[in-house]
Coordinates of C-alpha atoms in Angstrom, one line a residue:
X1 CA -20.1 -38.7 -8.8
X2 CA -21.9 -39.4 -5.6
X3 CA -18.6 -39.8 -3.6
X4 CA -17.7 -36.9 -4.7
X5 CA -20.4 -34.7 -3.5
X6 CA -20.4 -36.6 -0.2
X7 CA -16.9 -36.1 0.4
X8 CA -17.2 -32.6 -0.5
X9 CA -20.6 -32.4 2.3
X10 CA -18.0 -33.5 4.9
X11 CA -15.4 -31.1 4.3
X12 CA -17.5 -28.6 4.4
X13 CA -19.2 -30.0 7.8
X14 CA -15.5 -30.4 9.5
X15 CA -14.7 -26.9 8.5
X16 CA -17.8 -25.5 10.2
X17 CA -17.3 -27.2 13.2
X18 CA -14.0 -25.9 13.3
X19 CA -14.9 -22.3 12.8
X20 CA -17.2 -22.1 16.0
X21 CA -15.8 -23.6 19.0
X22 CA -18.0 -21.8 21.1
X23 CA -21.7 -20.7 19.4
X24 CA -24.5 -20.1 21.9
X25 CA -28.2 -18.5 20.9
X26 CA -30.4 -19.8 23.9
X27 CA -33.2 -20.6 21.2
X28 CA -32.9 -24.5 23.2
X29 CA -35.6 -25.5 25.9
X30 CA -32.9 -26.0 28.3
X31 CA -31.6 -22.9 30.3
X32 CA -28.8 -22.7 31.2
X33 CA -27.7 -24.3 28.1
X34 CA -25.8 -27.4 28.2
X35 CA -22.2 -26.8 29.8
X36 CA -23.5 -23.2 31.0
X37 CA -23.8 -22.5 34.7
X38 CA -25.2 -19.2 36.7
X39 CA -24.5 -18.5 40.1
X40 CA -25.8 -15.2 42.7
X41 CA -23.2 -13.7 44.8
X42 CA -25.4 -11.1 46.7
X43 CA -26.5 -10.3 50.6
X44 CA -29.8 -12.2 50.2
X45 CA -30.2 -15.0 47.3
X46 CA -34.1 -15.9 48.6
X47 CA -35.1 -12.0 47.7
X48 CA -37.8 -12.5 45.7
X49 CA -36.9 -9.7 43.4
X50 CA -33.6 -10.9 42.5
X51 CA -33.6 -12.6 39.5
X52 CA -30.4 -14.7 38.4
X53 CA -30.1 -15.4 34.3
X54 CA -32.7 -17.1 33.1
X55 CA -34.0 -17.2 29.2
X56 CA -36.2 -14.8 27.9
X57 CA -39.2 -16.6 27.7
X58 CA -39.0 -17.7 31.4
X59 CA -39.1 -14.3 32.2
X60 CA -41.8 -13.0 29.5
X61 CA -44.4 -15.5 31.6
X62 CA -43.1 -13.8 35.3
X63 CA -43.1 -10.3 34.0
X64 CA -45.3 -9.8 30.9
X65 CA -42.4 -8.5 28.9
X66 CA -42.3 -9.0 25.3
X67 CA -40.0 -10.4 22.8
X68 CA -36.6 -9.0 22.7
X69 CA -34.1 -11.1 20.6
X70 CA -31.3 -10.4 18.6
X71 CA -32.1 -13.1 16.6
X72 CA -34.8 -15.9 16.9
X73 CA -37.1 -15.8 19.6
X74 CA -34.7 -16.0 22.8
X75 CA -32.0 -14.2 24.4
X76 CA -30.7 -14.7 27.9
X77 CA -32.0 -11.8 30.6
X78 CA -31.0 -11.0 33.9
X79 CA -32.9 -7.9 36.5
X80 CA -32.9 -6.7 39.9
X81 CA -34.7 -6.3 42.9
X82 CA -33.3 -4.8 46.1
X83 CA -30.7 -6.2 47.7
X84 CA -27.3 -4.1 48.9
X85 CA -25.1 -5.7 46.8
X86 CA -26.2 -8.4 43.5
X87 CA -24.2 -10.3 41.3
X88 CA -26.0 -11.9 38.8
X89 CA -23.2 -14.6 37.0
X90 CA -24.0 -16.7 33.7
X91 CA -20.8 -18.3 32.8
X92 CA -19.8 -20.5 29.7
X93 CA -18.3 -24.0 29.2
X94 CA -14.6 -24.3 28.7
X95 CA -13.1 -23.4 25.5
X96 CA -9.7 -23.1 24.5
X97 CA -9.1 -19.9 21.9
X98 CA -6.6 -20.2 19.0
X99 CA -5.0 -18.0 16.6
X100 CA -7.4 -18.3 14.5
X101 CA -10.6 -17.8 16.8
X102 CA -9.6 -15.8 19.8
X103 CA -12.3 -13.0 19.3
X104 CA -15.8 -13.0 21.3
X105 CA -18.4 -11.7 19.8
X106 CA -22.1 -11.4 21.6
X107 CA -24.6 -8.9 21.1
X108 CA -26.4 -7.4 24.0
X109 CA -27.9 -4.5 25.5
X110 CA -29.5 -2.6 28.5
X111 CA -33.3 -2.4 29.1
X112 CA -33.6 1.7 31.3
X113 CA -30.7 3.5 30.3
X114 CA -28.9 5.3 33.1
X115 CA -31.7 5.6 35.1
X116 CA -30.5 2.2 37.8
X117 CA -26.8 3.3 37.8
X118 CA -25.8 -0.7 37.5
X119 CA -22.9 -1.9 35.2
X120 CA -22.3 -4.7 32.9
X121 CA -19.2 -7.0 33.5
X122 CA -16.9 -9.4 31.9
X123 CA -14.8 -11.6 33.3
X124 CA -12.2 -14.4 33.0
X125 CA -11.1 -17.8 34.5
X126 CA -8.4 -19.8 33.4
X127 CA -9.1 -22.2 36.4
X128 CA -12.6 -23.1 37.6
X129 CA -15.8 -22.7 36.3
X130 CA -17.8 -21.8 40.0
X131 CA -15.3 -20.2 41.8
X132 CA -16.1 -16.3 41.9
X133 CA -12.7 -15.8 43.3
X134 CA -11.3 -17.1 40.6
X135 CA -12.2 -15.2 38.1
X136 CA -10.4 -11.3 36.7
X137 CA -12.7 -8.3 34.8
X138 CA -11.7 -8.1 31.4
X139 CA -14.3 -5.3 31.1
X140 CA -17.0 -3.1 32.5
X141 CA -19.9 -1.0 30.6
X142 CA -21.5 1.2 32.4
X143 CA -25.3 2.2 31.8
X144 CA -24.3 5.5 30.4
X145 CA -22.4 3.3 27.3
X146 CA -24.6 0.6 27.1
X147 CA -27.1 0.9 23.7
X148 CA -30.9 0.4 24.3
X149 CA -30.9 -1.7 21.4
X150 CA -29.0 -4.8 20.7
X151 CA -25.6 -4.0 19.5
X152 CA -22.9 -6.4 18.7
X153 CA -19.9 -6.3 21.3
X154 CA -16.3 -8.0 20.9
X155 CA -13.6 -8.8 23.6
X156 CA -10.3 -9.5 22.2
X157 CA -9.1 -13.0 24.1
X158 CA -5.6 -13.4 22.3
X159 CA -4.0 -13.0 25.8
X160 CA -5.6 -16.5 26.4
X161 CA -4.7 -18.2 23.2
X162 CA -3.9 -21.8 24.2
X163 CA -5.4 -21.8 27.9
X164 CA -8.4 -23.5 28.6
X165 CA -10.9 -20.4 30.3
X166 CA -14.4 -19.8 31.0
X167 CA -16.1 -16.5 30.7
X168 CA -18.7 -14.7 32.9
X169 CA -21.3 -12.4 32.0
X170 CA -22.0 -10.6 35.3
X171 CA -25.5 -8.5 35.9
X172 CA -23.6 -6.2 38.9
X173 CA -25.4 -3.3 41.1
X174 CA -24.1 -2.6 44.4
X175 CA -26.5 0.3 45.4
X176 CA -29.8 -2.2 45.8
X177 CA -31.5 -1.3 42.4
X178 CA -30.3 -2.4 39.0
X179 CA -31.0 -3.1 35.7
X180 CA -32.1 -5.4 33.1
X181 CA -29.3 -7.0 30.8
X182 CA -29.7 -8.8 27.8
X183 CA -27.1 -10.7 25.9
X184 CA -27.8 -13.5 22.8
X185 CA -26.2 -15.1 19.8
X186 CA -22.9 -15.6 21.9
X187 CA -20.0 -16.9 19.5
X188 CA -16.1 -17.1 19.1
X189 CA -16.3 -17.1 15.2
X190 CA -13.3 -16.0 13.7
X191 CA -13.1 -12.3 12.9
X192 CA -12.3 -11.4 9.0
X193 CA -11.4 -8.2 8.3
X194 CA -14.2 -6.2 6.8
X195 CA -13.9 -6.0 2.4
X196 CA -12.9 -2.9 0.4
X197 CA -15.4 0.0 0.7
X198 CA -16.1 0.8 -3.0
X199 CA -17.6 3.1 -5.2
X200 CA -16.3 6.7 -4.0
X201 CA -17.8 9.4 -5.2
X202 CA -16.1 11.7 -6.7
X203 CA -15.1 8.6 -8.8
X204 CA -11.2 7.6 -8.1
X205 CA -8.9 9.6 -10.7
X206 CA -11.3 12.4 -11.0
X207 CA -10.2 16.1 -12.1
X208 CA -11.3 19.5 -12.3
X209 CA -13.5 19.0 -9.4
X210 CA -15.2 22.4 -8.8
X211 CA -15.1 24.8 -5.9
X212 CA -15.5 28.7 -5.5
X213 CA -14.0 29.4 -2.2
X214 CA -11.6 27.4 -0.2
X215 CA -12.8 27.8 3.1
X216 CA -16.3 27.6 2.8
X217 CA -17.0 25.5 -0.6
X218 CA -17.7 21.7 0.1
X219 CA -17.1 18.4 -1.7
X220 CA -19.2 15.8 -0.2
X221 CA -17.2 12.3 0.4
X222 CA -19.5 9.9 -0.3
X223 CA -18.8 5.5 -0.6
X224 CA -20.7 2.1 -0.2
X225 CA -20.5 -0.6 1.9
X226 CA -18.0 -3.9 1.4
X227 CA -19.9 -6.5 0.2
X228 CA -17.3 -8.8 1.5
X229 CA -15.1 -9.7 4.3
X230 CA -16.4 -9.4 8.0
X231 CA -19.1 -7.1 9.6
X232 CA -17.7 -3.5 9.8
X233 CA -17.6 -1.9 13.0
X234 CA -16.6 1.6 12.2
X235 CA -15.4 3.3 9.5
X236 CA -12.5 5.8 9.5
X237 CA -12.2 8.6 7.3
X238 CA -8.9 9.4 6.0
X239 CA -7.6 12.1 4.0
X240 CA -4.4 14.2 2.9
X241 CA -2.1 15.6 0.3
X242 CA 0.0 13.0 0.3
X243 CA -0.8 9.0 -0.4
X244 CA 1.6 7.9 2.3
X245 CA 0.8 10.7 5.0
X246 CA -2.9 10.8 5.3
X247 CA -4.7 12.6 8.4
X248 CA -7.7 10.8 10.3
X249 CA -10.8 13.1 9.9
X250 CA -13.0 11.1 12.4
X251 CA -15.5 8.4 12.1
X252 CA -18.3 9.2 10.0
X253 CA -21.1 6.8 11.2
X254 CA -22.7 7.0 7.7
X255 CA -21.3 6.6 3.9
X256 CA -20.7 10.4 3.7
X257 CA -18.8 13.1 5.2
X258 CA -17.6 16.7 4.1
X259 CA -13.5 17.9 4.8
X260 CA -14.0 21.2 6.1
X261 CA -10.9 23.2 3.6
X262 CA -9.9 22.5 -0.1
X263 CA -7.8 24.2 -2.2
X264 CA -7.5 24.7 -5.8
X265 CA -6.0 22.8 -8.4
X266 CA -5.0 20.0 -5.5
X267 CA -4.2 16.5 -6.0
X268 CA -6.1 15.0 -2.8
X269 CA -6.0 11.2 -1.2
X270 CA -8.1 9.9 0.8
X271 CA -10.0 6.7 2.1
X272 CA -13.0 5.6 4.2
X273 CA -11.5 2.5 5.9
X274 CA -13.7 -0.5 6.8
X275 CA -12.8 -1.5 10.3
X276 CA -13.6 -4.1 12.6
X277 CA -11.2 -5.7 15.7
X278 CA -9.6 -7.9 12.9
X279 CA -8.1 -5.0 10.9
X280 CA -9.1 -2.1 8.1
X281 CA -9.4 -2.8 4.3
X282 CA -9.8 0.2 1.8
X283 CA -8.4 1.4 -1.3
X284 CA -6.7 4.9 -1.3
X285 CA -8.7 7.0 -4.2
X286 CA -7.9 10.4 -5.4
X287 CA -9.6 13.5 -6.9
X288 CA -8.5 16.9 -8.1
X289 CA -9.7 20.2 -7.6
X290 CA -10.0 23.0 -10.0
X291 CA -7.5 25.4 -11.2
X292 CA -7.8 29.2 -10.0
X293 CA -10.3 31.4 -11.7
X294 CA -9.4 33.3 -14.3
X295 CA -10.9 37.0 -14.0
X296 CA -9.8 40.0 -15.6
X297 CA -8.5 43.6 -14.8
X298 CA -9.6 45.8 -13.5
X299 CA -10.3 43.9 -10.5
X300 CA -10.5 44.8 -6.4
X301 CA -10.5 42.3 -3.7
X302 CA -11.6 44.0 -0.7
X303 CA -12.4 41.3 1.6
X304 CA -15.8 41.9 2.4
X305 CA -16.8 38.2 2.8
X306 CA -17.9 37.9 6.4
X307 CA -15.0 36.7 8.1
X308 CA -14.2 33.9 5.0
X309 CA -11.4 34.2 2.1
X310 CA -13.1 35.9 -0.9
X311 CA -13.7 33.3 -3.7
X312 CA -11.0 32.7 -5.8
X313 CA -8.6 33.1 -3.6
X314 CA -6.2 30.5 -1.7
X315 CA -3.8 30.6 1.2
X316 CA -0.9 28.0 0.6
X317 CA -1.0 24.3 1.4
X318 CA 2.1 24.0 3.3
X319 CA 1.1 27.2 5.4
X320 CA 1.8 24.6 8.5
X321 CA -1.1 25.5 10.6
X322 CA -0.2 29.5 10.1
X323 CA -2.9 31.3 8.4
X324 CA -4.1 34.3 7.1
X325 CA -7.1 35.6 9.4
X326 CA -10.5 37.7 7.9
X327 CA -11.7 40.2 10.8
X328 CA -13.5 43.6 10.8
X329 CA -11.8 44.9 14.2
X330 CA -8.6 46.2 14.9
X331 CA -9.1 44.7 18.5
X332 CA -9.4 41.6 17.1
X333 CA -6.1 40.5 18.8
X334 CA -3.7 42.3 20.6
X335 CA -0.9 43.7 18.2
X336 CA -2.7 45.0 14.9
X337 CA -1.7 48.1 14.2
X338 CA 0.1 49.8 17.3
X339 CA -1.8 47.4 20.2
X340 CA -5.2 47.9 18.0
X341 CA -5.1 51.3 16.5
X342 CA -4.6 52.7 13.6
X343 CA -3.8 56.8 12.8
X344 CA -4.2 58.3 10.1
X345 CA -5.7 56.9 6.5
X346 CA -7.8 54.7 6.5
X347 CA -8.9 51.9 4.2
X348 CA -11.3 52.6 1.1
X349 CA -13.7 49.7 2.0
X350 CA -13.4 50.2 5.8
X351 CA -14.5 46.8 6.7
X352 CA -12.6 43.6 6.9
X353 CA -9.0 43.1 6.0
X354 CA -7.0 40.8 6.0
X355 CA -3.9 39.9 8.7
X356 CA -1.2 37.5 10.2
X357 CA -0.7 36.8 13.2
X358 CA 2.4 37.1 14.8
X359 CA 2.9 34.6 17.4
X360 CA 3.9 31.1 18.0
X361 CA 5.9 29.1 15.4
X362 CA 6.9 30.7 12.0
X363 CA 5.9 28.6 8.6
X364 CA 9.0 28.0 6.9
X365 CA 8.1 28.9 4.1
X366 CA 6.1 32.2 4.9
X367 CA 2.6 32.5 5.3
X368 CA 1.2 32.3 2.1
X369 CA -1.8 33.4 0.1
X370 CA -3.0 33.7 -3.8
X371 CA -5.1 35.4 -6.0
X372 CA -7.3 34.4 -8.5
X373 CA -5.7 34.2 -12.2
X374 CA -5.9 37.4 -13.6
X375 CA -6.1 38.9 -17.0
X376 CA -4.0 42.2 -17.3
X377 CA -3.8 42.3 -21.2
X378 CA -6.6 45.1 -21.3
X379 CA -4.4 47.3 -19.3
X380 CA -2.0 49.8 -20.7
X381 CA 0.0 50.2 -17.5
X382 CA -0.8 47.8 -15.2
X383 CA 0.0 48.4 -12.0
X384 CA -1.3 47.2 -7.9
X385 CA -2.2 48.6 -5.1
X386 CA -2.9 47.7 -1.8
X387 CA -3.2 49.1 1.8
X388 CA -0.9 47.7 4.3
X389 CA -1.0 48.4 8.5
X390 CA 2.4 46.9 10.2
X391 CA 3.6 48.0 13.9
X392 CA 6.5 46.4 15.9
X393 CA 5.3 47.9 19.2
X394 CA 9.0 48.3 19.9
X395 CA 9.8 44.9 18.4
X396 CA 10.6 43.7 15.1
X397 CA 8.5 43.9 11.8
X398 CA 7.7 40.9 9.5
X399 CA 8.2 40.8 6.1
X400 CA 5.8 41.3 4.1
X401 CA 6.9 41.0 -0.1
X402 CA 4.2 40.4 -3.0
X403 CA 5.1 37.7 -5.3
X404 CA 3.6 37.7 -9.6
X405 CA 3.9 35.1 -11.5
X406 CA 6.1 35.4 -15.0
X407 CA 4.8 32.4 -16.2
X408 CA 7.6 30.1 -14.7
X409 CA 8.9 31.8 -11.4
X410 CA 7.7 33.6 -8.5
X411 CA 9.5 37.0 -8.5
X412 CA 9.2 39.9 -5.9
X413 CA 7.6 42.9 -7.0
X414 CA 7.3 44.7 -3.1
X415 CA 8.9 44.2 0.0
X416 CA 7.9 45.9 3.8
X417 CA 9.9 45.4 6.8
X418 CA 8.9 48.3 8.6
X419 CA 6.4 50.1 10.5
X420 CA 3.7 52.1 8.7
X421 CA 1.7 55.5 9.6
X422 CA -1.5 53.8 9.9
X423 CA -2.9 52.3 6.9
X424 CA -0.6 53.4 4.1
X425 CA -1.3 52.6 0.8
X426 CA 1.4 51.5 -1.6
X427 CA 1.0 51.1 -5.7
X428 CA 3.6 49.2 -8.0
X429 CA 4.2 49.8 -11.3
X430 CA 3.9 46.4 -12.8
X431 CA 4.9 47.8 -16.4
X432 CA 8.2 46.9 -16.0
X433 CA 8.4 43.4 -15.1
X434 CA 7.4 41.7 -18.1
X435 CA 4.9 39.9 -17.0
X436 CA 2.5 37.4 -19.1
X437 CA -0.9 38.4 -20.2
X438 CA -2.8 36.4 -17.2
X439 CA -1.0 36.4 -14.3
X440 CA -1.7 35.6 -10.5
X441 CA -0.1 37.6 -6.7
X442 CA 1.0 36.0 -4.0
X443 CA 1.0 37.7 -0.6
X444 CA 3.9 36.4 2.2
X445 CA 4.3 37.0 5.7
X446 CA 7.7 36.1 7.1
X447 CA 8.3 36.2 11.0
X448 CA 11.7 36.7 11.7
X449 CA 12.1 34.7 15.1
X450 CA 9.0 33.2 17.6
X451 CA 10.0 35.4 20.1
X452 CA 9.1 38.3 18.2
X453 CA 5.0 38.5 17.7
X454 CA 4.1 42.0 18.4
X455 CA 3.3 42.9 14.4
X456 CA 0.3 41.3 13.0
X457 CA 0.7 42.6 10.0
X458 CA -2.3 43.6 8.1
X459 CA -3.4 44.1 4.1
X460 CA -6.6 45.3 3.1
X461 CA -8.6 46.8 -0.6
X462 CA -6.4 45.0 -3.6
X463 CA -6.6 46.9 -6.8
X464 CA -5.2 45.7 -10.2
X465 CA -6.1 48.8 -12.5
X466 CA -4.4 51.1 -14.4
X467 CA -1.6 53.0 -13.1
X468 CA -2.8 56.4 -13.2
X469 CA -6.2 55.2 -11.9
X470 CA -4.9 53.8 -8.8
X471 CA -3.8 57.4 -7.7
X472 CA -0.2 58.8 -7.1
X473 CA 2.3 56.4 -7.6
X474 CA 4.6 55.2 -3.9
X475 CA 7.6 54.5 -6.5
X476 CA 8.4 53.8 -10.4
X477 CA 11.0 54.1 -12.9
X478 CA 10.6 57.6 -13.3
X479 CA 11.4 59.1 -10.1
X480 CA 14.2 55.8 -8.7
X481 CA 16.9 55.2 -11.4
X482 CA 19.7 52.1 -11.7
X483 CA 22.5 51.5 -13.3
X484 CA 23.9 50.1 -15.0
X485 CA 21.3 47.1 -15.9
X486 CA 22.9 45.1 -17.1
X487 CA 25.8 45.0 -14.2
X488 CA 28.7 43.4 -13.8
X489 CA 30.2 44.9 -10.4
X490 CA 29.2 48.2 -8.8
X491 CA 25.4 49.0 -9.1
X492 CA 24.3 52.2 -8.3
X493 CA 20.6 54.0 -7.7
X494 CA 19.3 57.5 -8.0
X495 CA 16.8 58.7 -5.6
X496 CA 14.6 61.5 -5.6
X497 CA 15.8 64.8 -4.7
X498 CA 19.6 63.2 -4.3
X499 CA 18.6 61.5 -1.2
X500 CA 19.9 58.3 0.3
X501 CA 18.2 54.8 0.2
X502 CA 17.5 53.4 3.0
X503 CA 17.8 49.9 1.9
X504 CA 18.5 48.1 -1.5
X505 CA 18.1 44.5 -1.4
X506 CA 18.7 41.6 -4.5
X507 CA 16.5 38.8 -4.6
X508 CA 16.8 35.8 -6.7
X509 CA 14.4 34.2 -9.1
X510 CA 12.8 32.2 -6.4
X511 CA 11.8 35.6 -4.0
X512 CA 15.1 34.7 -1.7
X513 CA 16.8 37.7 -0.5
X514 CA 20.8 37.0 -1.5
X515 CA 22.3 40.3 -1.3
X516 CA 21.3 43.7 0.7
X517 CA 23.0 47.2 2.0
X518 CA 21.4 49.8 4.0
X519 CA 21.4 53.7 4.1
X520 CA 23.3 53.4 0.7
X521 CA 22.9 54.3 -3.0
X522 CA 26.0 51.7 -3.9
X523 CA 26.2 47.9 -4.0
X524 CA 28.8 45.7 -5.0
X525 CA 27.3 42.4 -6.6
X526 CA 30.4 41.3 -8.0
X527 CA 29.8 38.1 -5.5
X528 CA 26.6 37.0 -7.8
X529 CA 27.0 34.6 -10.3
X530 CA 25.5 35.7 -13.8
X531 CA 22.1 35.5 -14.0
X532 CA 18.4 37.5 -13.5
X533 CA 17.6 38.9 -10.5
X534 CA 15.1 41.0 -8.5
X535 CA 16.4 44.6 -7.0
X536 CA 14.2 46.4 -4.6
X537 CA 14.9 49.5 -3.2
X538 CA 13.1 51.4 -0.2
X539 CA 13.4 55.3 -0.1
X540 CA 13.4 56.9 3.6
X541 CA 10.0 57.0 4.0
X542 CA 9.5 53.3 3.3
X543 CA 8.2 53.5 -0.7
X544 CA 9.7 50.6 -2.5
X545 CA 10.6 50.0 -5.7
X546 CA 11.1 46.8 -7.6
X547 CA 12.7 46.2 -10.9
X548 CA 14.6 43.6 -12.7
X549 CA 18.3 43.2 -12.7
X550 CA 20.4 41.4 -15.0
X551 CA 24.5 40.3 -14.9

């Protein structure tokens, strides 16, 4: 038994020495320490005031300092006087560094911040020990970076790994006046990379994780420490949609930070990486957001939430950097309305309102955003309205198209390509699209080309009410008829007053336009497969109507 714990001492000895081929802390009475050297390159090595690197204590009974250490009771200090130029060297023994230790760590730090204007250097021979020639800057700190306090500092040496070098820690001011250094606890330990970070809160996995209002509701990201592995020297903060495509965030220099945008019922990943030179080590966790609210009709959204999204609603996650905008100016930019004007009607609310803007890149999918879930089964009709602004300015219109959900699809209940007088206010029956007793509205800006960025198109006062109380009707079944539903070939449409369409367009069940014909009250779908479809048709003075179609 005794054998055994002695051979089990020496293993454990051999290992150590292994670990730490080069391990310096100045506590010794010897300074330099044994195998160190410092030298002075400056125009007058007998100024009084120019003080090579000596150990702390030395210079506690010169200058009635007092103990700074970063450990123990000694460090190793260098100051100035006033020479021209100073160079203060301290320089290690030889060491060789390895795959598996080729990381210097020290801690150190600066006594008078900025005020000297001296710098900190680091430098490297692979051939003498005493020859300043010799020797190449691996690094240089300036006072402005350099912490007050004792921080621990790395250099990464795997450039060197199998040469024998020797490393200076160089005190340089070359304006007469410089600073005091301190470095201690000088070591060439291998670096392991940092533990997991654990415990996230919200917990990994967790659901239904409340918010109001997706631009300005927070969720605080919130973790603790490894409790294994290497010291951490930053942590990074990732976070996405996606597990394998995850955004950094920044650098939190606590265990919390706050995402600035959520939206709802989102599956979201994220992790706060432990890092040091070595590598990172964290889990991935995930957490889900709410679904929508659910309110119910009647119900107005009229944007009056200084400059933010009003709660419950949400603009689309794959809006690729292309957003809806909140303002309360026409002037806001340069092509709302007709260059920032607006004739005729205005808006009921008068305030903010909502707009795209139409310039650089379009999303690919259309510039998306939701409403909240609403109820319609207390309405008899039900029916929405809403006040839209669009001017090409001599270019070309968006489109605009409102989206409602049938319980499975997105289908297309109003389209606008074209300009309007001012705010004009449109109402859709929604009576005849069979909708389900809660439903939700999308809203969708499509730019035609990036080129074209004159129409920012505008919405403002949402209403979901009763038909008649939302005022007179821009288009139903009663004064736009077609037939025959179901179709097989030729569809045709009755306008008002026997006048012509000036557009009927077929959409499928996903909101894509397939089919179209202008200045018509003919179409010949024979080209369709059989199926549902979407027909909307646009009078002469821009009313639409939307309707189902079957062949």
């Amino acid at each position: 038994m005794k054998n055994v714990t002695i051979i089990t001492l020496l293993l454990f000895y051999s290992i150590n020495i292994k670990a730490q081929i080069l391990t310096e802390t100045f506590e010794s009475g010897t300074f330099p320490p044994a195998g160190w050297i410092t030298m002075e390159n400056c125009a007058d090595p007998d100024d009084a005031f120019d003080i090579e690197w000596m150990q702390q204590d030395d210079f506690e009974q010169a200058y009635q300092t007092y103990g700074w250490a970063h450990t123990g009771d000694f460090s190793a200090i260098s100051s100035f006087g006033f020479s021209d130029t100073y160079e203060a060297w301290l320089v290690t023994p030889q060491f060789t560094p390895t795959n598996e230790h080729h990381v210097l760590h020290f801690f150190f730090k600066q006594a008078y911040d900025d005020e000297y204007d001296g710098n900190f250097q680091i430098r490297v021979s692979t051939t003498s020990q005493d020859v300043i020639s010799d020797f190449t800057t691996l690094e240089t700190i300036d006072e402005a970076t350099a912490p007050l306090n004792f921080e621990e500092h790395t250099v990464d040496l795997s450039a060197y790994i199998g040469q024998p070098i020797y490393i200076a820690f160089i005190n340089y001011d070359d304006d007469g006046d410089g600073d005091e250094w301190y470095i201690d606890d000088v070591t060439m330990e291998p670096v392991e990379v940092p533990g997991p970070t654990q415990n996230p809160t919200p917990a990994d996995g967790a659901q239904n994780i409340q918010i109001t209002n997706t631009q300005t509701s927070r969720i605080d990201l919130s973790w603790e420490a490894p409790t294994s592995g290497g010291n951490v020297s930053q942590y990074d903060l990732w976070f996405g949609t996606q597990a394998n495509h995850l955004n950094i965030l920044g650098h939190p220099d606590n265990f919390e930070a706050r995402p600035k945008t959520f939206h709802f019922n989102t599956t979201y990943y994220w992790k706060a990486s432990a890092v040091n030179m070595s590598g990172e080590s964290s889990p991935v966790w995930t957490f889900t957001t709410c679904d929508y609210p659910t309110v119910s009709a009647p119900y107005s959204i009229d944007f009056e939430n200084n400059g933010n999204i009003p709660d419950g609603m949400d603009q689309s996650v794959d809006n690729d950097q292309k957003f809806w905008h909140f303002v309360n100016s026409l002037t806001a930019t340069a092509h709302i309305g007709n260059a920032g004007s607006a004739s005729g009607t205005q808006t009921e609310s008068g305030g903010y309102f909502a707009f795209v803007l139409d310039a650089g890149e379009p999303s690919p999918n259309g510039t998306k955003m939701y409403s909240p879930k609403i109820d319609i089964s207390g309405l008899t009709t039900p029916a929405i309205s809403l006040y839209i602004l669009s001017n090409n300015e001599g270019d070309m219109n968006v489109n605009f198209e409102i989206l409602a959900f049938d319980g499975t699809n997105w289908i297309s209940i109003f389209t606008n390509n074209a300009n309007t007088n001012g705010w004009e206010k449109k109402i859709i029956d929604l009576s005849g699209f069979n909708l389900p007793s809660t439903t939700q509205f999308c809203f969708v800006v499509n730019e035609p080309a990036r080129s074209l960025n004159k129409d920012d198109f505008a919405i403002d006062d949402i209403k979901i009410d009763e038909l008649d109380a939302l005022g007179n009707i821009t288009c139903n079944s009663s004064n736009i008829k077609v037939y025959p539903n179901p179709v097989q070939k030729d569809l045709y449409v009755n306008m008002p007053e026997n006048s012509i369409a000036s557009a009927i367009k077929i959409f499928d069940i996903k909101g894509q336009l397939i089919l179209q014909a202008k200045n018509t009250n003919h179409l010949n779908i024979s080209s369709l497969p059989k199926g549902n479809y979407i027909i909307t048709i646009i009078d002469q003075k821009n009313n639409s109507y939307t309707q189902k179609l079957v062949k």
